[in-house]
């Protein structure tokens, strides 16, 4: 049985909680969660999945995901729309748990414990 990595899931709506939990990272599961095909943007030991057609679909901007990514050294403010999924990765490009420093920073930035 394949291990599901721990992901940080940030919905675009400020009324929805940020969630930290195990996630099936298969293409079909990501497509359902993101509402369409996924694109991945990497930085260091982590990456974020976003809806590849978010701008065309006019999805809601995700200011929390943009802020967290910027704080971690990546400006995705023009791309962060709809749900964002943050994960870690290994040197072999395999999915891994989201780095602990990102979850700590998300808790600090959003002023709340992460929902499980």
Short mmCIF file of N, CA and C in Angstrom, two decimals:
data_model
loop_
_atom_site.label_atom_id
_atom_site.label_comp_id
_atom_site.label_asym_id
_atom_site.label_seq_id
_atom_site.Cartn_x
_atom_site.Cartn_y
_atom_site.Cartn_z
N UNK A 1 0.84 -1.19 0.00
CA UNK A 1 0.00 0.00 0.00
C UNK A 1 0.88 1.25 0.00
N UNK A 2 0.59 2.16 -0.88
CA UNK A 2 1.38 3.38 -1.02
C UNK A 2 1.03 4.37 0.09
N UNK A 3 2.05 4.97 0.67
CA UNK A 3 1.87 5.95 1.74
C UNK A 3 1.35 7.26 1.16
N UNK A 4 0.37 7.84 1.81
CA UNK A 4 -0.16 9.14 1.39
C UNK A 4 0.58 10.22 2.17
N UNK A 5 1.18 11.18 1.47
CA UNK A 5 1.91 12.24 2.18
C UNK A 5 0.97 13.23 2.85
N UNK A 6 1.50 13.91 3.84
CA UNK A 6 0.75 14.97 4.52
C UNK A 6 0.84 16.23 3.68
N UNK A 7 -0.32 16.80 3.38
CA UNK A 7 -0.41 17.99 2.54
C UNK A 7 -1.03 19.14 3.32
N UNK A 8 -0.69 20.34 2.92
CA UNK A 8 -1.32 21.55 3.44
C UNK A 8 -2.25 22.05 2.34
N UNK A 9 -3.55 22.01 2.63
CA UNK A 9 -4.56 22.36 1.63
C UNK A 9 -5.16 23.71 2.01
N UNK A 10 -5.01 24.68 1.10
CA UNK A 10 -5.48 26.04 1.37
C UNK A 10 -6.56 26.42 0.36
N UNK A 11 -7.81 26.43 0.81
CA UNK A 11 -8.90 26.88 -0.08
C UNK A 11 -8.80 28.38 -0.34
N UNK A 12 -9.33 28.82 -1.46
CA UNK A 12 -9.30 30.24 -1.79
C UNK A 12 -10.23 31.04 -0.88
N UNK A 13 -11.35 30.46 -0.51
CA UNK A 13 -12.32 31.17 0.32
C UNK A 13 -11.79 31.33 1.74
N UNK A 14 -11.77 32.56 2.23
CA UNK A 14 -11.29 32.82 3.59
C UNK A 14 -12.20 32.20 4.64
N UNK A 15 -13.41 31.86 4.26
CA UNK A 15 -14.35 31.23 5.18
C UNK A 15 -14.11 29.74 5.38
N UNK A 16 -13.27 29.14 4.54
CA UNK A 16 -12.97 27.72 4.65
C UNK A 16 -11.64 27.55 5.38
N UNK A 17 -11.54 26.51 6.23
CA UNK A 17 -10.30 26.33 6.99
C UNK A 17 -9.16 25.78 6.15
N UNK A 18 -7.95 26.11 6.56
CA UNK A 18 -6.75 25.50 6.01
C UNK A 18 -6.65 24.13 6.66
N UNK A 19 -6.37 23.11 5.85
CA UNK A 19 -6.38 21.74 6.34
C UNK A 19 -5.00 21.10 6.19
N UNK A 20 -4.59 20.37 7.20
CA UNK A 20 -3.36 19.59 7.17
C UNK A 20 -3.78 18.13 7.30
N UNK A 21 -3.49 17.33 6.26
CA UNK A 21 -3.90 15.94 6.32
C UNK A 21 -3.28 15.10 5.23
N UNK A 22 -3.46 13.80 5.35
CA UNK A 22 -2.96 12.86 4.36
C UNK A 22 -3.76 13.00 3.08
N UNK A 23 -3.08 12.89 1.95
CA UNK A 23 -3.72 13.15 0.67
C UNK A 23 -3.30 12.14 -0.39
N UNK A 24 -4.27 11.64 -1.11
CA UNK A 24 -4.00 10.84 -2.31
C UNK A 24 -3.52 11.83 -3.36
N UNK A 25 -2.31 11.65 -3.85
CA UNK A 25 -1.73 12.61 -4.79
C UNK A 25 -1.79 12.12 -6.23
N UNK A 26 -2.63 11.14 -6.49
CA UNK A 26 -2.83 10.69 -7.86
C UNK A 26 -3.48 11.79 -8.68
N UNK A 27 -3.31 11.71 -10.00
CA UNK A 27 -3.82 12.75 -10.89
C UNK A 27 -5.33 12.96 -10.74
N UNK A 28 -6.09 11.89 -10.65
CA UNK A 28 -7.55 12.00 -10.54
C UNK A 28 -7.96 12.68 -9.23
N UNK A 29 -7.30 12.31 -8.14
CA UNK A 29 -7.62 12.91 -6.84
C UNK A 29 -7.28 14.40 -6.83
N UNK A 30 -6.13 14.77 -7.38
CA UNK A 30 -5.76 16.18 -7.44
C UNK A 30 -6.72 16.96 -8.33
N UNK A 31 -7.11 16.36 -9.44
CA UNK A 31 -8.06 17.02 -10.35
C UNK A 31 -9.39 17.32 -9.63
N UNK A 32 -9.87 16.37 -8.85
CA UNK A 32 -11.11 16.59 -8.10
C UNK A 32 -10.95 17.71 -7.07
N UNK A 33 -9.85 17.70 -6.35
CA UNK A 33 -9.61 18.69 -5.30
C UNK A 33 -9.42 20.09 -5.88
N UNK A 34 -8.70 20.18 -6.99
CA UNK A 34 -8.40 21.49 -7.58
C UNK A 34 -9.47 21.97 -8.56
N UNK A 35 -10.37 21.09 -8.93
CA UNK A 35 -11.41 21.47 -9.87
C UNK A 35 -10.93 21.49 -11.31
N UNK A 36 -9.91 20.74 -11.61
CA UNK A 36 -9.36 20.68 -12.97
C UNK A 36 -7.94 20.16 -12.95
N UNK A 37 -7.30 20.19 -14.10
CA UNK A 37 -5.93 19.71 -14.22
C UNK A 37 -4.98 20.47 -13.31
N UNK A 38 -3.96 19.78 -12.83
CA UNK A 38 -3.02 20.37 -11.88
C UNK A 38 -1.73 20.82 -12.56
N UNK A 39 -1.21 21.94 -12.08
CA UNK A 39 0.15 22.35 -12.43
C UNK A 39 0.91 22.48 -11.12
N UNK A 40 2.20 22.17 -11.17
CA UNK A 40 3.03 22.20 -9.98
C UNK A 40 4.10 23.27 -10.13
N UNK A 41 4.31 24.02 -9.08
CA UNK A 41 5.36 25.04 -9.04
C UNK A 41 6.24 24.70 -7.85
N UNK A 42 7.55 24.56 -8.08
CA UNK A 42 8.48 24.09 -7.05
C UNK A 42 9.39 25.19 -6.54
N UNK A 43 9.77 25.01 -5.29
CA UNK A 43 10.75 25.89 -4.65
C UNK A 43 11.46 25.07 -3.57
N UNK A 44 12.76 24.91 -3.70
CA UNK A 44 13.52 24.18 -2.67
C UNK A 44 12.99 22.77 -2.46
N UNK A 45 12.58 22.49 -1.22
CA UNK A 45 12.12 21.14 -0.87
C UNK A 45 10.60 21.00 -0.84
N UNK A 46 9.89 21.93 -1.48
CA UNK A 46 8.42 21.86 -1.51
C UNK A 46 7.90 22.29 -2.87
N UNK A 47 6.63 22.02 -3.09
CA UNK A 47 5.95 22.47 -4.31
C UNK A 47 4.48 22.69 -3.98
N UNK A 48 3.83 23.42 -4.85
CA UNK A 48 2.41 23.70 -4.67
C UNK A 48 1.69 23.32 -5.96
N UNK A 49 0.56 22.64 -5.79
CA UNK A 49 -0.30 22.32 -6.92
C UNK A 49 -1.42 23.36 -7.00
N UNK A 50 -1.67 23.83 -8.21
CA UNK A 50 -2.76 24.78 -8.48
C UNK A 50 -3.52 24.29 -9.71
N UNK A 51 -4.72 24.79 -9.89
CA UNK A 51 -5.50 24.48 -11.09
C UNK A 51 -4.79 25.12 -12.28
N UNK A 52 -4.48 24.31 -13.28
CA UNK A 52 -3.71 24.79 -14.44
C UNK A 52 -4.48 25.82 -15.27
N UNK A 53 -5.79 25.83 -15.18
CA UNK A 53 -6.60 26.76 -15.98
C UNK A 53 -7.33 27.77 -15.10
N UNK A 54 -6.80 28.03 -13.93
CA UNK A 54 -7.48 28.88 -12.95
C UNK A 54 -7.82 30.27 -13.48
N UNK A 55 -6.90 30.89 -14.19
CA UNK A 55 -7.17 32.24 -14.72
C UNK A 55 -8.27 32.20 -15.78
N UNK A 56 -8.22 31.22 -16.65
CA UNK A 56 -9.24 31.09 -17.70
C UNK A 56 -10.62 30.81 -17.09
N UNK A 57 -10.63 30.05 -16.00
CA UNK A 57 -11.89 29.73 -15.33
C UNK A 57 -12.33 30.83 -14.37
N UNK A 58 -11.49 31.85 -14.24
CA UNK A 58 -11.76 32.97 -13.34
C UNK A 58 -12.02 32.52 -11.90
N UNK A 59 -11.17 31.59 -11.42
CA UNK A 59 -11.29 31.12 -10.05
C UNK A 59 -10.88 32.24 -9.09
N UNK A 60 -11.41 32.16 -7.89
CA UNK A 60 -11.15 33.17 -6.86
C UNK A 60 -9.67 33.19 -6.50
N UNK A 61 -9.06 34.39 -6.40
CA UNK A 61 -7.66 34.48 -5.96
C UNK A 61 -7.49 33.86 -4.58
N UNK A 62 -6.36 33.22 -4.38
CA UNK A 62 -6.06 32.57 -3.10
C UNK A 62 -4.97 33.38 -2.41
N UNK A 63 -5.40 34.37 -1.63
CA UNK A 63 -4.43 35.28 -1.01
C UNK A 63 -3.63 34.60 0.10
N UNK A 64 -4.21 33.61 0.77
CA UNK A 64 -3.45 32.90 1.82
C UNK A 64 -2.33 32.07 1.20
N UNK A 65 -2.62 31.35 0.13
CA UNK A 65 -1.58 30.53 -0.52
C UNK A 65 -0.49 31.43 -1.10
N UNK A 66 -0.88 32.54 -1.71
CA UNK A 66 0.10 33.46 -2.28
C UNK A 66 1.00 34.02 -1.19
N UNK A 67 0.42 34.36 -0.05
CA UNK A 67 1.20 34.93 1.07
C UNK A 67 2.17 33.91 1.64
N UNK A 68 1.71 32.67 1.84
CA UNK A 68 2.59 31.63 2.37
C UNK A 68 3.74 31.35 1.40
N UNK A 69 3.44 31.22 0.13
CA UNK A 69 4.49 30.96 -0.87
C UNK A 69 5.48 32.11 -0.92
N UNK A 70 4.98 33.34 -0.90
CA UNK A 70 5.88 34.50 -0.93
C UNK A 70 6.78 34.51 0.29
N UNK A 71 6.22 34.19 1.44
CA UNK A 71 6.98 34.15 2.68
C UNK A 71 8.09 33.08 2.61
N UNK A 72 7.85 32.04 1.81
CA UNK A 72 8.82 30.96 1.65
C UNK A 72 9.71 31.16 0.41
N UNK A 73 9.63 32.33 -0.21
CA UNK A 73 10.54 32.67 -1.29
C UNK A 73 10.06 32.49 -2.70
N UNK A 74 8.74 32.36 -2.90
CA UNK A 74 8.21 32.16 -4.24
C UNK A 74 7.00 33.05 -4.46
N UNK A 75 7.07 33.91 -5.46
CA UNK A 75 5.95 34.80 -5.76
C UNK A 75 5.00 34.12 -6.75
N UNK A 76 3.84 33.71 -6.25
CA UNK A 76 2.83 33.09 -7.11
C UNK A 76 1.54 33.92 -7.10
N UNK A 77 1.66 35.18 -6.74
CA UNK A 77 0.47 36.02 -6.57
C UNK A 77 -0.40 36.08 -7.83
N UNK A 78 0.21 36.01 -9.01
CA UNK A 78 -0.58 36.03 -10.25
C UNK A 78 -1.18 34.67 -10.59
N UNK A 79 -0.67 33.61 -9.97
CA UNK A 79 -1.11 32.25 -10.30
C UNK A 79 -2.03 31.63 -9.25
N UNK A 80 -1.95 32.11 -8.03
CA UNK A 80 -2.68 31.49 -6.92
C UNK A 80 -4.17 31.80 -7.00
N UNK A 81 -4.91 30.88 -7.56
CA UNK A 81 -6.36 30.99 -7.68
C UNK A 81 -6.95 29.62 -7.38
N UNK A 82 -8.07 29.62 -6.70
CA UNK A 82 -8.68 28.35 -6.33
C UNK A 82 -7.89 27.69 -5.22
N UNK A 83 -8.19 26.43 -4.98
CA UNK A 83 -7.52 25.67 -3.92
C UNK A 83 -6.05 25.46 -4.27
N UNK A 84 -5.19 25.53 -3.25
CA UNK A 84 -3.75 25.28 -3.40
C UNK A 84 -3.37 24.12 -2.49
N UNK A 85 -2.52 23.24 -2.99
CA UNK A 85 -2.07 22.08 -2.22
C UNK A 85 -0.55 22.12 -2.13
N UNK A 86 -0.05 22.28 -0.91
CA UNK A 86 1.39 22.33 -0.66
C UNK A 86 1.87 20.97 -0.20
N UNK A 87 2.95 20.48 -0.81
CA UNK A 87 3.58 19.20 -0.46
C UNK A 87 5.08 19.36 -0.48
N UNK A 88 5.76 18.42 0.10
CA UNK A 88 7.21 18.35 -0.02
C UNK A 88 7.56 17.41 -1.15
N UNK A 89 8.85 17.32 -1.48
CA UNK A 89 9.30 16.34 -2.45
C UNK A 89 10.72 15.90 -2.11
N UNK A 90 11.06 14.73 -2.60
CA UNK A 90 12.39 14.18 -2.38
C UNK A 90 13.28 14.57 -3.56
N UNK A 91 14.55 14.22 -3.46
CA UNK A 91 15.49 14.48 -4.55
C UNK A 91 15.10 13.74 -5.81
N UNK A 92 14.34 12.67 -5.66
CA UNK A 92 13.90 11.87 -6.81
C UNK A 92 12.55 12.33 -7.33
N UNK A 93 12.10 13.49 -6.91
CA UNK A 93 10.83 14.10 -7.34
C UNK A 93 9.61 13.31 -6.86
N UNK A 94 9.77 12.49 -5.85
CA UNK A 94 8.64 11.78 -5.27
C UNK A 94 7.93 12.70 -4.27
N UNK A 95 6.62 12.50 -4.14
CA UNK A 95 5.85 13.29 -3.19
C UNK A 95 6.31 12.98 -1.77
N UNK A 96 6.33 13.99 -0.92
CA UNK A 96 6.70 13.84 0.48
C UNK A 96 5.82 14.75 1.32
N UNK A 97 5.89 14.57 2.63
CA UNK A 97 5.13 15.43 3.55
C UNK A 97 5.52 16.89 3.34
N UNK A 98 4.55 17.77 3.48
CA UNK A 98 4.82 19.19 3.42
C UNK A 98 5.85 19.50 4.53
N UNK A 99 6.86 20.29 4.26
CA UNK A 99 7.86 20.61 5.29
C UNK A 99 7.22 21.27 6.52
N UNK A 100 7.71 20.88 7.69
CA UNK A 100 7.16 21.38 8.95
C UNK A 100 7.25 22.91 9.04
N UNK A 101 8.29 23.51 8.48
CA UNK A 101 8.41 24.96 8.56
C UNK A 101 7.28 25.66 7.82
N UNK A 102 6.76 25.05 6.75
CA UNK A 102 5.62 25.66 6.05
C UNK A 102 4.35 25.58 6.88
N UNK A 103 4.14 24.45 7.55
CA UNK A 103 2.94 24.35 8.39
C UNK A 103 3.02 25.28 9.59
N UNK A 104 4.20 25.40 10.18
CA UNK A 104 4.37 26.36 11.30
C UNK A 104 4.10 27.78 10.82
N UNK A 105 4.66 28.12 9.67
CA UNK A 105 4.48 29.49 9.15
C UNK A 105 3.03 29.75 8.78
N UNK A 106 2.34 28.76 8.23
CA UNK A 106 0.92 28.92 7.91
C UNK A 106 0.13 29.19 9.18
N UNK A 107 0.44 28.47 10.25
CA UNK A 107 -0.24 28.69 11.53
C UNK A 107 0.00 30.11 12.03
N UNK A 108 1.23 30.58 11.92
CA UNK A 108 1.57 31.95 12.34
C UNK A 108 0.87 32.99 11.48
N UNK A 109 0.91 32.82 10.17
CA UNK A 109 0.34 33.81 9.26
C UNK A 109 -1.17 33.91 9.38
N UNK A 110 -1.83 32.75 9.51
CA UNK A 110 -3.28 32.74 9.49
C UNK A 110 -3.89 32.79 10.88
N UNK A 111 -3.04 32.77 11.92
CA UNK A 111 -3.50 32.96 13.29
C UNK A 111 -4.47 31.92 13.79
N UNK A 112 -4.32 30.70 13.31
CA UNK A 112 -5.22 29.64 13.74
C UNK A 112 -4.53 28.29 13.65
N UNK A 113 -5.00 27.37 14.48
CA UNK A 113 -4.51 26.00 14.37
C UNK A 113 -5.06 25.41 13.08
N UNK A 114 -4.32 24.51 12.49
CA UNK A 114 -4.75 23.93 11.23
C UNK A 114 -5.78 22.83 11.48
N UNK A 115 -6.83 22.82 10.70
CA UNK A 115 -7.86 21.79 10.81
C UNK A 115 -7.31 20.48 10.28
N UNK A 116 -7.71 19.40 10.90
CA UNK A 116 -7.26 18.08 10.44
C UNK A 116 -8.38 17.35 9.75
#
